[in-house]
PDB file of C-alpha atoms and ligand atoms in Angstrom:
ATOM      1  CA  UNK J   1     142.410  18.488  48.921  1.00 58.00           C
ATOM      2  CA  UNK J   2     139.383  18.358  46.791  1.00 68.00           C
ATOM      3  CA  UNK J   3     139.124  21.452  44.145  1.00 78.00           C
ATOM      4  CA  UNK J   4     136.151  23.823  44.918  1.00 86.00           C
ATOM      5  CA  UNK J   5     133.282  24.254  44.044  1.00 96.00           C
ATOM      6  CA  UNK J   6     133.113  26.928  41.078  1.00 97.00           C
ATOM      7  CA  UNK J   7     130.628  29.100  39.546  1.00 98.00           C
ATOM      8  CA  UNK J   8     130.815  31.051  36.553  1.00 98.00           C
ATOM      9  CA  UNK J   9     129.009  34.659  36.975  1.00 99.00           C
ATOM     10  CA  UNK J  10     127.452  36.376  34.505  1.00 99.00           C
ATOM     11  CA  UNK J  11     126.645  40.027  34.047  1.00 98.00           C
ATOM     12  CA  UNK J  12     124.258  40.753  31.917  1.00 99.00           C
ATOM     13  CA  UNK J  13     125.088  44.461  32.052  1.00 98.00           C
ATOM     14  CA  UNK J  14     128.231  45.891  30.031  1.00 98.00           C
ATOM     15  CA  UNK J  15     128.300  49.201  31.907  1.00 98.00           C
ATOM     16  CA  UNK J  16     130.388  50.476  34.206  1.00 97.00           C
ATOM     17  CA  UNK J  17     127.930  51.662  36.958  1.00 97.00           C
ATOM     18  CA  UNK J  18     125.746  48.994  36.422  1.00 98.00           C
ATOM     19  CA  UNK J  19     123.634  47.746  39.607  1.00 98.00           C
ATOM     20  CA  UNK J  20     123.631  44.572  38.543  1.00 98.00           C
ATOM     21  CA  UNK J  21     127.321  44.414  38.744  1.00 98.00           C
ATOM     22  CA  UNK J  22     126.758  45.940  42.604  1.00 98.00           C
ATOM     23  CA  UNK J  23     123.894  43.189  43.574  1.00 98.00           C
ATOM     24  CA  UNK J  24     126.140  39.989  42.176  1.00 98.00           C
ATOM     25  CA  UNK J  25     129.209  41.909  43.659  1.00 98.00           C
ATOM     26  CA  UNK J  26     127.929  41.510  47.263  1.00 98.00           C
ATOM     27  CA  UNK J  27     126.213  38.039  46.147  1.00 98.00           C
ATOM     28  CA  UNK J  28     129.840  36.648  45.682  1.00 98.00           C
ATOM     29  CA  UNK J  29     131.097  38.538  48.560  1.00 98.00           C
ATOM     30  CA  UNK J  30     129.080  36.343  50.470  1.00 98.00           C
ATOM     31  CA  UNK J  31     130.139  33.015  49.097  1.00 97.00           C
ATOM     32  CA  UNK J  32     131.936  30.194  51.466  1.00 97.00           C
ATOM     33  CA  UNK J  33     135.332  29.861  51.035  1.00 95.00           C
ATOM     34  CA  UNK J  34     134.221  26.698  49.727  1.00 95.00           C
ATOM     35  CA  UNK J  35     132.815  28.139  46.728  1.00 97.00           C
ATOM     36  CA  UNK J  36     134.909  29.867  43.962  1.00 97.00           C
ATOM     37  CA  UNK J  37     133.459  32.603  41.467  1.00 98.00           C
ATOM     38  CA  UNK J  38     135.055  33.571  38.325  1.00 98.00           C
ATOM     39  CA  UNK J  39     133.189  36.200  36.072  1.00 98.00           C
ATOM     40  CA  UNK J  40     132.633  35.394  32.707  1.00 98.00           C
ATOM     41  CA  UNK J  41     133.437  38.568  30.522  1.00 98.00           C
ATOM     42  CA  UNK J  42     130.690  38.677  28.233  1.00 98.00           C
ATOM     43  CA  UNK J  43     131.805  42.233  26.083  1.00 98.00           C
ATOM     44  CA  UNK J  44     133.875  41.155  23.654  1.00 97.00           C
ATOM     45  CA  UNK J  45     132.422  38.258  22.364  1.00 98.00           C
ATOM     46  CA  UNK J  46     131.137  38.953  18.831  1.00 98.00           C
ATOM     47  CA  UNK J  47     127.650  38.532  17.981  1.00 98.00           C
ATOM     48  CA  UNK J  48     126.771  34.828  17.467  1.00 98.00           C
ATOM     49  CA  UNK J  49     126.762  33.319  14.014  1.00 97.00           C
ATOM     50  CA  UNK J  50     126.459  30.051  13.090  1.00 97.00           C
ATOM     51  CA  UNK J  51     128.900  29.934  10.324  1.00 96.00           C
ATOM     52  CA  UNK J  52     131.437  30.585  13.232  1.00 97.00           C
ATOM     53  CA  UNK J  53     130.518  27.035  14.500  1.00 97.00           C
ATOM     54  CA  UNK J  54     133.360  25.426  11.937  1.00 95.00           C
ATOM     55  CA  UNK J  55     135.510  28.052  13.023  1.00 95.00           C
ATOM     56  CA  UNK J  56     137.857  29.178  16.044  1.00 96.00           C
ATOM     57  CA  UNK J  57     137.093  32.290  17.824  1.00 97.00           C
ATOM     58  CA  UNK J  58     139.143  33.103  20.545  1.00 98.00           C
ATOM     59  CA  UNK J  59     136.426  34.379  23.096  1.00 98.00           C
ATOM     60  CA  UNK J  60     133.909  31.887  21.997  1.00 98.00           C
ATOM     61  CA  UNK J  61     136.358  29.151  22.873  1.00 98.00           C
ATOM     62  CA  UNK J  62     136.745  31.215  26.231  1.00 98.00           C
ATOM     63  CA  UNK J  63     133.760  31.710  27.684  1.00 98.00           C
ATOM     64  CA  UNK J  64     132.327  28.115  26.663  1.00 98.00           C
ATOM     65  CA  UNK J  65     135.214  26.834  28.596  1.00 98.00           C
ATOM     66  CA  UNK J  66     134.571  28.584  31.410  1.00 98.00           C
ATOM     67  CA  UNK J  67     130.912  27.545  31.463  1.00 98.00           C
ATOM     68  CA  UNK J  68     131.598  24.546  30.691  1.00 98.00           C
ATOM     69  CA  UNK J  69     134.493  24.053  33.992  1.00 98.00           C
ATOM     70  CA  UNK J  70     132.013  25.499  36.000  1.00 98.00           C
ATOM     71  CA  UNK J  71     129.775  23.626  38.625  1.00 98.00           C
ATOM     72  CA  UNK J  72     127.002  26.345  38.230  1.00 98.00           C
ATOM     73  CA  UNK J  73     125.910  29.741  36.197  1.00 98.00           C
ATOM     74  CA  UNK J  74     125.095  32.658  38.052  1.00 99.00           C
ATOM     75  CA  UNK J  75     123.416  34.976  36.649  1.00 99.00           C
ATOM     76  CA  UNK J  76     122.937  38.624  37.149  1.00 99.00           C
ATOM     77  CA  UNK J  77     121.292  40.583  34.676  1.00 99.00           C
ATOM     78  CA  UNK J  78     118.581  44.210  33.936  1.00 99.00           C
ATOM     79  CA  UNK J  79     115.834  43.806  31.561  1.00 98.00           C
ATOM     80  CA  UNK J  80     116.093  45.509  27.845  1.00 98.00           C
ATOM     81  CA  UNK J  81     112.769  45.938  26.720  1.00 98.00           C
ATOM     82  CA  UNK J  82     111.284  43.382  28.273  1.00 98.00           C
ATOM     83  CA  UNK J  83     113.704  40.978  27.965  1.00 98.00           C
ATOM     84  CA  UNK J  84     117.179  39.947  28.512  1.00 99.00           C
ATOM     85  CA  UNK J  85     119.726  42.450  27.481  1.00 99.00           C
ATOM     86  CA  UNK J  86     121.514  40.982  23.597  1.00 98.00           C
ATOM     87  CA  UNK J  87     124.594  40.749  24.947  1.00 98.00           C
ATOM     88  CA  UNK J  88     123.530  38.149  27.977  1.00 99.00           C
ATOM     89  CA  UNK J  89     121.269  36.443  25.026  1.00 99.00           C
ATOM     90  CA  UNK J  90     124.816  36.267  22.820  1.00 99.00           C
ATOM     91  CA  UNK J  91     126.331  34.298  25.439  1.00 99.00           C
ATOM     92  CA  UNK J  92     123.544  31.825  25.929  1.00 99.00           C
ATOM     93  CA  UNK J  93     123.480  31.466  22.424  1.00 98.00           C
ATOM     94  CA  UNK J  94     127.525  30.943  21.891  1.00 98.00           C
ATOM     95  CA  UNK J  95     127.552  28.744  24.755  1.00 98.00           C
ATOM     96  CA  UNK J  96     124.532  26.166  23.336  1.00 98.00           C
ATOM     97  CA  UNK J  97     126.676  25.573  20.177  1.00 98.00           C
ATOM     98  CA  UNK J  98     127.938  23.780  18.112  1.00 97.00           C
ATOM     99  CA  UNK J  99     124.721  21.643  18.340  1.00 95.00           C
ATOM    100  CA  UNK J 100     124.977  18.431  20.573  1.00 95.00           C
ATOM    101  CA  UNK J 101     128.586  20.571  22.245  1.00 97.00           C
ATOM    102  CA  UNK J 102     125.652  22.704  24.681  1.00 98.00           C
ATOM    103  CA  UNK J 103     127.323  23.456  27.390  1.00 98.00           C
ATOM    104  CA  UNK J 104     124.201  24.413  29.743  1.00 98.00           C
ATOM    105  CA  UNK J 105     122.763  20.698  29.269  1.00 98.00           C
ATOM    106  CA  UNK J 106     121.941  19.459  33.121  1.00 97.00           C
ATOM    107  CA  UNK J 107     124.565  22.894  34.615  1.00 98.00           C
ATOM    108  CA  UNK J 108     122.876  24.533  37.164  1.00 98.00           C
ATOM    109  CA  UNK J 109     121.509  27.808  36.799  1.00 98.00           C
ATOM    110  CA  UNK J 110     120.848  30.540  39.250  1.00 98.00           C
ATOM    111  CA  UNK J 111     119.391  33.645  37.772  1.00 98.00           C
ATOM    112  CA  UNK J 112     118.859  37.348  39.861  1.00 98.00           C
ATOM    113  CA  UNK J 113     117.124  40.376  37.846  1.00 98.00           C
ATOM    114  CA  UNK J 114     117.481  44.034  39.196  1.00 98.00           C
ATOM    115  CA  UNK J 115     115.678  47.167  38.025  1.00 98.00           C
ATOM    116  CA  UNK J 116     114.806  50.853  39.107  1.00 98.00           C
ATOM    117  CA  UNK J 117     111.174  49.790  38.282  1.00 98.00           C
ATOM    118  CA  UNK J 118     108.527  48.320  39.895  1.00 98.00           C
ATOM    119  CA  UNK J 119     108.692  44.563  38.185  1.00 97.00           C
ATOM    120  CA  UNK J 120     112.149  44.228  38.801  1.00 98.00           C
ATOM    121  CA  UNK J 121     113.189  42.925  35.297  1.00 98.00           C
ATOM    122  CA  UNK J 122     110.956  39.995  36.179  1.00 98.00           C
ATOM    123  CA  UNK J 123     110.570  39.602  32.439  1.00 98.00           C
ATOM    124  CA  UNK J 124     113.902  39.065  31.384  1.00 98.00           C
ATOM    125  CA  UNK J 125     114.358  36.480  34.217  1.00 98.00           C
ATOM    126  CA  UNK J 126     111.849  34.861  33.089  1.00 98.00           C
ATOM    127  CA  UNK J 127     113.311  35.116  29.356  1.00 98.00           C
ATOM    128  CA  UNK J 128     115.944  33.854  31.065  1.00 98.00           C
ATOM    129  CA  UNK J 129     114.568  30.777  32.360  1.00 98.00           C
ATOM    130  CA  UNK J 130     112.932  29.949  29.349  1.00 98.00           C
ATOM    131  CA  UNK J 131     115.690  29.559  27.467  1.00 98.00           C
ATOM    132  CA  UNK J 132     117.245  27.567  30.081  1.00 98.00           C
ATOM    133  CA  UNK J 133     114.351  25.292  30.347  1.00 98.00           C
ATOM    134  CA  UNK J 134     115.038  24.711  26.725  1.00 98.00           C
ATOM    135  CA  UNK J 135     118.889  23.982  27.276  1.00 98.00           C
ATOM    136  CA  UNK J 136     117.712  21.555  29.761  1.00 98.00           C
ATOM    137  CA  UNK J 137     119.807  23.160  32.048  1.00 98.00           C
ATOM    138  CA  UNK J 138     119.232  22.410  36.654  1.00 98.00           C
ATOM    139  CA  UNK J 139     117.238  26.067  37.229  1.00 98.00           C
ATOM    140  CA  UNK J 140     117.582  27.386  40.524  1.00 98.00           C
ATOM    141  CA  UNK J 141     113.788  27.597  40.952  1.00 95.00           C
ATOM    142  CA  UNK J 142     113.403  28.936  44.791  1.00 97.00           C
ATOM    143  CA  UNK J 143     113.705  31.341  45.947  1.00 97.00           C
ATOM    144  CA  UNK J 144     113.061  33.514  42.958  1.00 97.00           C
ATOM    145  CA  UNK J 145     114.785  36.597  43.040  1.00 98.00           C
ATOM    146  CA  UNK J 146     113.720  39.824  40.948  1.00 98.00           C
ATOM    147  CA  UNK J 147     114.818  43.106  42.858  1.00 98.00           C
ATOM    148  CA  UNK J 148     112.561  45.919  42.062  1.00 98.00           C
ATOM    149  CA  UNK J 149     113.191  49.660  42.999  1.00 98.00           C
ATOM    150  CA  UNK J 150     116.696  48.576  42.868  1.00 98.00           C
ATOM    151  CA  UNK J 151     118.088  51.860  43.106  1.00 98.00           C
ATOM    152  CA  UNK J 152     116.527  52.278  46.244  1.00 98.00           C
ATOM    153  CA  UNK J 153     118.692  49.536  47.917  1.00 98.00           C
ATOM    154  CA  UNK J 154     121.645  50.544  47.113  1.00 98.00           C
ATOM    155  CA  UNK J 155     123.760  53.201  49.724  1.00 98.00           C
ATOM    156  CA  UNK J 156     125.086  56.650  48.156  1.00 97.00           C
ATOM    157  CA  UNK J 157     128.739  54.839  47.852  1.00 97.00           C
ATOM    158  CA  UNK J 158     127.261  51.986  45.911  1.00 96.00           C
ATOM    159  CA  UNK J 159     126.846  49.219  48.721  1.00 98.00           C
ATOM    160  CA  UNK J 160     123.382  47.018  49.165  1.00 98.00           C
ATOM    161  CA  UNK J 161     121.143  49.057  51.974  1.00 98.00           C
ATOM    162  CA  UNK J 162     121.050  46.723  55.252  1.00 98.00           C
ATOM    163  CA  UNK J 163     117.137  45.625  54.655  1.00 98.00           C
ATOM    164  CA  UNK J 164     117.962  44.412  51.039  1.00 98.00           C
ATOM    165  CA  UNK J 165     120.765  42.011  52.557  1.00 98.00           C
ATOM    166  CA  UNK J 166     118.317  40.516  54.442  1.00 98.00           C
ATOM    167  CA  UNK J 167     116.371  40.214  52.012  1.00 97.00           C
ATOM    168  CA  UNK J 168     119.030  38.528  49.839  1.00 98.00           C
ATOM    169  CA  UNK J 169     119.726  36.515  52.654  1.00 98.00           C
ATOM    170  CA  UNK J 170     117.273  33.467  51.718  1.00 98.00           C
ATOM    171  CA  UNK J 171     118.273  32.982  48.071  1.00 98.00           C
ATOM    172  CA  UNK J 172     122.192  33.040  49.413  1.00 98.00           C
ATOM    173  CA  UNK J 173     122.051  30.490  51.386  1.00 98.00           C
ATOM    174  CA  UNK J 174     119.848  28.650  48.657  1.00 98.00           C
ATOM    175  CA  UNK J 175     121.911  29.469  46.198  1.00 98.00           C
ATOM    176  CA  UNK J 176     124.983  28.087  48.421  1.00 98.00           C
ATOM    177  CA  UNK J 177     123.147  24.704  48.976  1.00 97.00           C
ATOM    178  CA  UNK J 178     121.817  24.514  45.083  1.00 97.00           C
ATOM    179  CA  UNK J 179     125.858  24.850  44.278  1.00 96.00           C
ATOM    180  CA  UNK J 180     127.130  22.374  46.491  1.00 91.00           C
ATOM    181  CA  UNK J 181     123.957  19.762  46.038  1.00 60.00           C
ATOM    182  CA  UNK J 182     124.580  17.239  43.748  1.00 49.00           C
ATOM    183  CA  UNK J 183     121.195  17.301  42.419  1.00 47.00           C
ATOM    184  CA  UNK J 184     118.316  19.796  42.794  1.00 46.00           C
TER     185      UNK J 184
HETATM  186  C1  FNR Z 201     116.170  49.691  30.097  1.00 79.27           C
HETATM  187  N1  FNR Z 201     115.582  49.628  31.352  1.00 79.27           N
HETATM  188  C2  FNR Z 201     114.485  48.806  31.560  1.00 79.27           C
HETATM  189  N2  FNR Z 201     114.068  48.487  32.830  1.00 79.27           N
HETATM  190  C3  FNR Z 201     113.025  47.638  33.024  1.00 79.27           C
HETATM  191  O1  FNR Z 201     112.670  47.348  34.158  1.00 79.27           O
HETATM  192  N3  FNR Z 201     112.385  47.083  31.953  1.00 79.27           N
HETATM  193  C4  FNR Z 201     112.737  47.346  30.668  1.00 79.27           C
HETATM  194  O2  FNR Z 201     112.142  46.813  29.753  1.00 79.27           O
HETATM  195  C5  FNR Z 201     113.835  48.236  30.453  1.00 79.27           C
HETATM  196  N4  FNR Z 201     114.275  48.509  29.185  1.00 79.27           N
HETATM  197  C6  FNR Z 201     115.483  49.127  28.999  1.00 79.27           C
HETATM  198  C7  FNR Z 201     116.051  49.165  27.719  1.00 79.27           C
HETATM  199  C8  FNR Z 201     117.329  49.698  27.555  1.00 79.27           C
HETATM  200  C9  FNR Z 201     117.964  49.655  26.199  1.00 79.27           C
HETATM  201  C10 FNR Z 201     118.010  50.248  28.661  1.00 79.27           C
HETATM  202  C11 FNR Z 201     119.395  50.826  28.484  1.00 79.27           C
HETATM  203  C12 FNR Z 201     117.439  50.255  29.895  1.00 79.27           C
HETATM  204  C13 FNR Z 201     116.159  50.364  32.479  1.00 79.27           C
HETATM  205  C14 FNR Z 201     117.145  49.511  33.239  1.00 79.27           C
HETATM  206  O3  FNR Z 201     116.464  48.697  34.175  1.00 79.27           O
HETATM  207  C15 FNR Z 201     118.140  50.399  33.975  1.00 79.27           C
HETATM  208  O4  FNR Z 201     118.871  51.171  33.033  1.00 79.27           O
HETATM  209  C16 FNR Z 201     119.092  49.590  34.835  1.00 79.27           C
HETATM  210  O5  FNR Z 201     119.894  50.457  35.589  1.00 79.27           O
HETATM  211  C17 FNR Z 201     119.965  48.688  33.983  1.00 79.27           C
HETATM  212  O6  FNR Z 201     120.729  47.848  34.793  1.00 79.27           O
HETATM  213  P1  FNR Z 201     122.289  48.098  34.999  1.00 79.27           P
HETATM  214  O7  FNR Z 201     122.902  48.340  33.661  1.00 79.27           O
HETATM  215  O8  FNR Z 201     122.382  49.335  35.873  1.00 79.27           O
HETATM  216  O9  FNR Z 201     122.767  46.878  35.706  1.00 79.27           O
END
């Protein structure tokens, strides 16, 4: 039997109640058998340096690994002041060194934003993408997914509302066939 398909996930909330954590939660729920997801625990890592890159650090060996082994990124993530919270921007960062040892070169990259506001965290998606565009990682490009009034879609005991599954229902199955394409 052939191994499955695997993508990493990536929170780019650390707390506890985050909705982020609640949107990829019933992302992954939805996943084919097919498809494996392992998240990729971004709070301990400590904050990038580059004199670390002649070094071993347990976590940053870790999570590069991870990214590395997986078939695709998917990432979940709020906007911090109009942009991507540090601690998703640590990872990124961690996982594009050493130079030339970048793991996101050609991995495929699926990015979701969620916010109580009205934009949806479209800005740190977009933050996102840049960087990725830079990494020369495969971006997920359609459809684009930034969920505004995010609170809103999520029931009193923490599951998506009904209408917002729906609505998630497009970039699912995208993201399913992105995953298991060989190219994009
Ligand atoms: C925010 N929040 C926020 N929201 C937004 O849409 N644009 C923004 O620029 C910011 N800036 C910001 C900065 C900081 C430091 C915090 C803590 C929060 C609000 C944010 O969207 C809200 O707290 C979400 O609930 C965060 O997502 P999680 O943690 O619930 O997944």
């Amino acid at each position: 039997m052939s191994a499955p398909t695997t993508i990493a996930l990536i929170i780019g909330s650390l707390r506890k109640e985050s909705i982020n954590r609640k949107f990829a939660e019933y992302i992954v729920s939805q996943m084919p058998d097919s498809i494996k997801v392992e998240e990729v625990n971004i709070a301990d890592l400590p904050l990038y340096n580059q004199d670390y890159d002649d070094t071993t650090i347990n976590s940053y060996e870790r999570v590069r690994q991870q990214l590395k082994a997986a078939d695709a990124v998917l990432i979940v993530t709020p906007e911090h002041n109009r942009t991507m919270p540090a601690a998703l921007k640590n990872v990124i960062d961690i996982a594009s060194r050493p130079y030339k040892e970048s793991v996101w070169a050609h991995k495929k990259v699926a990015v979701v934003t969620a916010s109580p506001s009205n934009y949806g965290g479209i800005n740190s998606g977009l933050d996102v993408r840049k960087s990725m565009e830079m990494l020369l990682a495969q971006i997920m490009t359609s459809p684009e997914m930034f969920l505004s009034q995010a609170t809103e879609s999520l029931n009193e005991d923490g599951s998506v509302s009904e209408r917002t599954q729906k609505y998630l229902e497009r970039f699912i199955n995208a993201l399913v066939a992105f995953v298991g394409s060989k190219s994009a």
